[in-house]
Amino acid sequence: MLELQGVSKAFGGHRAVDGLSLSIERGRITGLIGPNGAGKTTLFNLIAGAMKPTEGRILLDGTRIDGLRADRIFKAGLARTFQIPRPFPEMTVLDNVLLAPAGQLGESVLRAWLTPGAVRAQERRLRDRAMACLDFVGLARLAQDPARVLSGGQRKLLELARVLVAEPSVILFDEPGAGVAPALLDTIVEKIAALNRDGVTILIIEHNMDLVMGLCDPVVVMAQGRLLIQGRPQAVQSDPRVIEAYLGGVAA
């Protein structure tokens, strides 16, 4: 579903991602782990279009996406969440979700004037879809509240709803468990698993090893910008190279 071929990203003389080749299988939950500084977030930025690779190719379902703008990649069906969600605090929870869908007719003054019926019909459909996404993540009761009232975990659920309203085929999760209370973490894990059962391909950066080992298969390990190992969770966890990377100071 997602293929990286010799991807590198250099910042001056430092190669944050260094000739990395990787295939993400369709319909799986793949975990991406590694020590701090291993290049994981840079890799996410390259895949999602926030950065352009210095070298290499990135393919989504067989089509090259490296070098495309982030909005083009989003429209192609690849979405991401962020470690620290930043919703628009004074907008309602529902309106935050309604920002995401592409191609909204009401964004064009001409269309809104010439075809108001079509604009209203689309707005109703999108509102229904957004409410369904909020219901899925358990935030429907807060739909009309300002996003500033949400806890950190609830903001991550809001970000998930905002991603889902666009109906992506691939989602990149950047540390969904970071700073989340245990009860909400269980909810987030449950929602990720449910999305995967519905056919969404998922790639997760996460430092919570219990989450990774219980949810992801396969697990990919990066160190110093390179692919260290990829395999089943139990095999990866006990591999001497992984232990050395975390405990032996391999990461930059």
Short mmCIF file of C-alpha atoms in Angstrom, two decimals:
data_model
loop_
_atom_site.label_atom_id
_atom_site.label_comp_id
_atom_site.label_asym_id
_atom_site.label_seq_id
_atom_site.Cartn_x
_atom_site.Cartn_y
_atom_site.Cartn_z
CA MET A 1 0.00 0.00 0.00
CA LEU A 2 2.88 2.33 0.84
CA GLU A 3 6.40 1.87 -0.53
CA LEU A 4 9.59 3.80 0.15
CA GLN A 5 12.53 3.29 -2.19
CA GLY A 6 15.92 4.58 -1.07
CA VAL A 7 14.44 7.61 0.69
CA SER A 8 16.83 10.12 2.24
CA LYS A 9 16.47 13.54 3.84
CA ALA A 10 19.55 15.64 4.50
CA PHE A 11 19.79 18.77 6.62
CA GLY A 12 23.19 20.13 5.70
CA GLY A 13 25.63 17.34 6.47
CA HIS A 14 23.18 15.40 8.64
CA ARG A 15 21.05 12.69 7.04
CA ALA A 16 17.97 12.36 9.24
CA VAL A 17 16.67 9.62 6.95
CA ASP A 18 19.40 7.71 5.15
CA GLY A 19 18.57 5.56 2.11
CA LEU A 20 15.55 3.91 3.72
CA SER A 21 13.55 1.33 1.77
CA LEU A 22 10.35 -0.03 3.28
CA SER A 23 7.05 -1.58 2.23
CA ILE A 24 3.88 -1.15 4.30
CA GLU A 25 1.45 -3.96 3.60
CA ARG A 26 -2.15 -3.16 2.78
CA GLY A 27 -4.63 -3.72 5.60
CA ARG A 28 -2.06 -4.10 8.40
CA ILE A 29 -1.18 -2.06 11.49
CA THR A 30 2.55 -1.43 11.24
CA GLY A 31 4.44 -0.05 14.22
CA LEU A 32 7.45 2.25 13.72
CA ILE A 33 9.78 2.45 16.71
CA GLY A 34 13.31 3.55 17.45
CA PRO A 35 15.34 5.67 19.87
CA ASN A 36 14.93 9.44 20.00
CA GLY A 37 16.64 10.95 16.98
CA ALA A 38 16.21 7.86 14.84
CA GLY A 39 14.38 9.80 12.11
CA LYS A 40 10.83 8.56 12.64
CA THR A 41 9.03 11.91 12.62
CA THR A 42 11.11 13.12 9.67
CA LEU A 43 10.03 10.00 7.82
CA PHE A 44 6.37 10.78 8.59
CA ASN A 45 6.89 14.33 7.34
CA LEU A 46 8.33 13.00 4.08
CA ILE A 47 5.47 10.56 3.54
CA ALA A 48 2.76 13.10 4.33
CA GLY A 49 4.25 15.86 2.20
CA ALA A 50 5.41 18.27 4.92
CA MET A 51 8.96 17.80 3.56
CA LYS A 52 10.42 16.72 0.25
CA PRO A 53 12.98 13.90 0.19
CA THR A 54 16.53 14.68 -0.84
CA GLU A 55 16.65 11.34 -2.63
CA GLY A 56 14.36 8.38 -3.32
CA ARG A 57 10.76 7.67 -4.19
CA ILE A 58 7.57 7.25 -2.16
CA LEU A 59 4.61 5.43 -3.68
CA LEU A 60 1.03 5.27 -2.44
CA ASP A 61 -0.85 2.34 -3.96
CA GLY A 62 1.62 2.33 -6.85
CA THR A 63 1.53 6.09 -7.55
CA ARG A 64 4.46 8.38 -6.72
CA ILE A 65 3.66 10.98 -4.08
CA ASP A 66 7.13 12.22 -3.13
CA GLY A 67 7.34 15.93 -3.83
CA LEU A 68 3.57 16.46 -3.86
CA ARG A 69 2.04 19.07 -1.58
CA ALA A 70 0.54 17.80 1.66
CA ASP A 71 -3.00 18.68 0.55
CA ARG A 72 -2.59 16.65 -2.66
CA ILE A 73 -1.39 13.64 -0.67
CA PHE A 74 -4.32 14.07 1.73
CA LYS A 75 -6.75 14.08 -1.20
CA ALA A 76 -5.06 10.93 -2.55
CA GLY A 77 -6.13 9.10 0.61
CA LEU A 78 -3.23 9.41 3.05
CA ALA A 79 -3.86 11.29 6.30
CA ARG A 80 -1.84 11.81 9.46
CA THR A 81 -2.30 12.81 13.07
CA PHE A 82 0.21 14.71 15.19
CA GLN A 83 1.81 13.98 18.53
CA ILE A 84 0.49 17.31 19.87
CA PRO A 85 -2.96 18.07 18.40
CA ARG A 86 -3.73 21.74 17.84
CA PRO A 87 -7.44 22.20 17.15
CA PHE A 88 -8.89 25.68 16.64
CA PRO A 89 -9.76 26.31 20.29
CA GLU A 90 -12.66 28.73 19.90
CA MET A 91 -14.39 26.78 17.14
CA THR A 92 -16.81 24.04 18.12
CA VAL A 93 -15.71 20.43 18.10
CA LEU A 94 -18.04 19.81 15.14
CA ASP A 95 -16.71 22.77 13.14
CA ASN A 96 -13.15 21.55 13.69
CA VAL A 97 -14.11 18.27 12.02
CA LEU A 98 -15.96 20.04 9.20
CA LEU A 99 -12.76 21.85 8.21
CA ALA A 100 -11.21 18.67 6.84
CA PRO A 101 -13.27 17.47 3.83
CA ALA A 102 -11.87 18.61 0.49
CA GLY A 103 -13.91 20.05 -2.36
CA GLN A 104 -16.57 21.82 -0.32
CA LEU A 105 -18.81 23.72 -2.73
CA GLY A 106 -19.51 26.50 -0.25
CA GLU A 107 -15.86 27.55 -0.36
CA SER A 108 -16.56 29.04 -3.81
CA VAL A 109 -18.50 32.30 -3.75
CA LEU A 110 -19.67 31.68 -7.32
CA ARG A 111 -21.00 28.19 -6.57
CA ALA A 112 -22.67 29.37 -3.37
CA TRP A 113 -24.47 32.05 -5.40
CA LEU A 114 -25.33 29.97 -8.48
CA THR A 115 -26.13 26.59 -6.86
CA PRO A 116 -27.22 27.25 -3.25
CA GLY A 117 -29.31 24.06 -3.18
CA ALA A 118 -26.31 21.88 -4.05
CA VAL A 119 -24.21 23.68 -1.44
CA ARG A 120 -26.82 23.11 1.28
CA ALA A 121 -27.24 19.43 0.32
CA GLN A 122 -23.50 18.84 0.49
CA GLU A 123 -23.28 20.65 3.83
CA ARG A 124 -25.97 18.38 5.26
CA ARG A 125 -24.13 15.28 4.03
CA LEU A 126 -20.84 16.47 5.45
CA ARG A 127 -22.44 17.41 8.77
CA ASP A 128 -24.00 13.94 9.04
CA ARG A 129 -20.64 12.38 8.21
CA ALA A 130 -18.83 14.56 10.76
CA MET A 131 -21.34 13.67 13.48
CA ALA A 132 -20.92 9.98 12.65
CA CYS A 133 -17.14 10.36 13.05
CA LEU A 134 -17.57 12.18 16.37
CA ASP A 135 -19.92 9.45 17.53
CA PHE A 136 -17.34 6.82 16.53
CA VAL A 137 -14.67 8.45 18.71
CA GLY A 138 -17.09 9.15 21.57
CA LEU A 139 -17.23 12.95 21.27
CA ALA A 140 -20.69 13.45 19.78
CA ARG A 141 -22.06 14.83 23.07
CA LEU A 142 -19.42 17.59 22.91
CA ALA A 143 -20.08 18.53 19.28
CA GLN A 144 -21.26 22.06 20.07
CA ASP A 145 -18.66 22.78 22.75
CA PRO A 146 -15.54 24.84 21.94
CA ALA A 147 -12.51 22.63 21.32
CA ARG A 148 -10.58 24.42 24.09
CA VAL A 149 -12.55 22.48 26.74
CA LEU A 150 -11.19 19.11 25.58
CA SER A 151 -8.53 17.21 27.49
CA GLY A 152 -5.32 16.11 25.76
CA GLY A 153 -6.71 12.65 25.09
CA GLN A 154 -9.98 14.05 23.79
CA ARG A 155 -8.06 16.34 21.44
CA LYS A 156 -6.38 13.26 19.98
CA LEU A 157 -9.81 11.72 19.47
CA LEU A 158 -10.97 14.94 17.81
CA GLU A 159 -7.98 14.81 15.48
CA LEU A 160 -8.87 11.22 14.63
CA ALA A 161 -12.45 12.27 13.80
CA ARG A 162 -11.12 15.10 11.62
CA VAL A 163 -8.99 12.60 9.72
CA LEU A 164 -11.79 10.07 9.37
CA VAL A 165 -14.26 12.51 7.84
CA ALA A 166 -12.04 12.54 4.72
CA GLU A 167 -12.28 8.70 4.48
CA PRO A 168 -8.55 7.98 4.01
CA SER A 169 -7.19 4.59 2.99
CA VAL A 170 -3.94 5.08 4.96
CA ILE A 171 -3.49 6.84 8.32
CA LEU A 172 -0.17 7.76 9.94
CA PHE A 173 -0.48 8.05 13.73
CA ASP A 174 2.28 10.03 15.45
CA GLU A 175 2.44 8.82 19.08
CA PRO A 176 -1.29 8.40 19.72
CA GLY A 177 -0.56 7.29 23.28
CA ALA A 178 1.67 10.21 24.32
CA GLY A 179 0.30 12.10 27.33
CA VAL A 180 -3.02 10.25 27.31
CA ALA A 181 -4.73 8.96 30.45
CA PRO A 182 -5.00 5.14 30.57
CA ALA A 183 -8.79 5.07 30.13
CA LEU A 184 -8.67 7.24 27.02
CA LEU A 185 -5.64 5.36 25.72
CA ASP A 186 -7.70 2.17 25.76
CA THR A 187 -10.35 4.00 23.73
CA ILE A 188 -7.81 5.23 21.18
CA VAL A 189 -6.33 1.74 20.78
CA GLU A 190 -9.81 0.29 20.36
CA LYS A 191 -10.68 2.85 17.65
CA ILE A 192 -7.44 2.22 15.76
CA ALA A 193 -8.11 -1.52 15.79
CA ALA A 194 -11.69 -0.96 14.60
CA LEU A 195 -10.50 1.20 11.71
CA ASN A 196 -8.06 -1.49 10.69
CA ARG A 197 -10.81 -4.12 10.74
CA ASP A 198 -12.68 -1.87 8.31
CA GLY A 199 -9.74 -2.05 5.91
CA VAL A 200 -7.70 1.07 6.72
CA THR A 201 -3.93 0.61 6.49
CA ILE A 202 -2.19 2.11 9.53
CA LEU A 203 1.37 3.13 10.37
CA ILE A 204 2.08 4.15 13.99
CA ILE A 205 5.02 5.89 15.65
CA GLU A 206 4.87 5.05 19.33
CA HIS A 207 7.17 4.83 22.36
CA ASN A 208 4.66 2.86 24.45
CA MET A 209 5.97 -0.67 23.89
CA ASP A 210 2.92 -2.32 25.41
CA LEU A 211 0.74 -0.53 22.87
CA VAL A 212 3.05 -1.43 19.98
CA MET A 213 3.45 -5.07 20.91
CA GLY A 214 -0.26 -5.55 21.53
CA LEU A 215 -1.55 -3.71 18.46
CA CYS A 216 1.06 -3.75 15.68
CA ASP A 217 2.22 -6.52 13.37
CA PRO A 218 4.74 -6.07 11.85
CA VAL A 219 7.04 -3.74 13.78
CA VAL A 220 9.71 -1.66 12.03
CA VAL A 221 12.74 -0.36 13.92
CA MET A 222 14.76 2.68 12.81
CA ALA A 223 18.15 3.83 14.11
CA GLN A 224 20.32 6.66 12.80
CA GLY A 225 17.90 7.25 9.94
CA ARG A 226 18.12 3.70 8.64
CA LEU A 227 16.00 0.57 8.75
CA LEU A 228 17.40 -1.64 11.49
CA ILE A 229 14.93 -4.54 11.46
CA GLN A 230 11.36 -5.39 10.48
CA GLY A 231 9.42 -8.38 11.76
CA ARG A 232 6.93 -9.87 14.20
CA PRO A 233 6.62 -7.98 17.51
CA GLN A 234 8.10 -10.71 19.72
CA ALA A 235 11.08 -11.27 17.42
CA VAL A 236 11.81 -7.55 17.18
CA GLN A 237 11.55 -7.03 20.93
CA SER A 238 14.18 -9.67 21.68
CA ASP A 239 16.56 -8.88 18.81
CA PRO A 240 20.04 -7.90 20.09
CA ARG A 241 20.29 -5.09 17.52
CA VAL A 242 17.14 -3.48 18.91
CA ILE A 243 18.37 -3.78 22.49
CA GLU A 244 21.69 -2.21 21.45
CA ALA A 245 19.91 0.62 19.63
CA TYR A 246 17.89 1.55 22.70
CA LEU A 247 20.51 0.91 25.37
CA GLY A 248 23.80 1.30 23.55
CA GLY A 249 23.50 4.85 22.26
CA VAL A 250 23.17 3.97 18.59
CA ALA A 251 20.75 6.81 17.81
CA ALA A 252 22.00 10.26 16.92
#
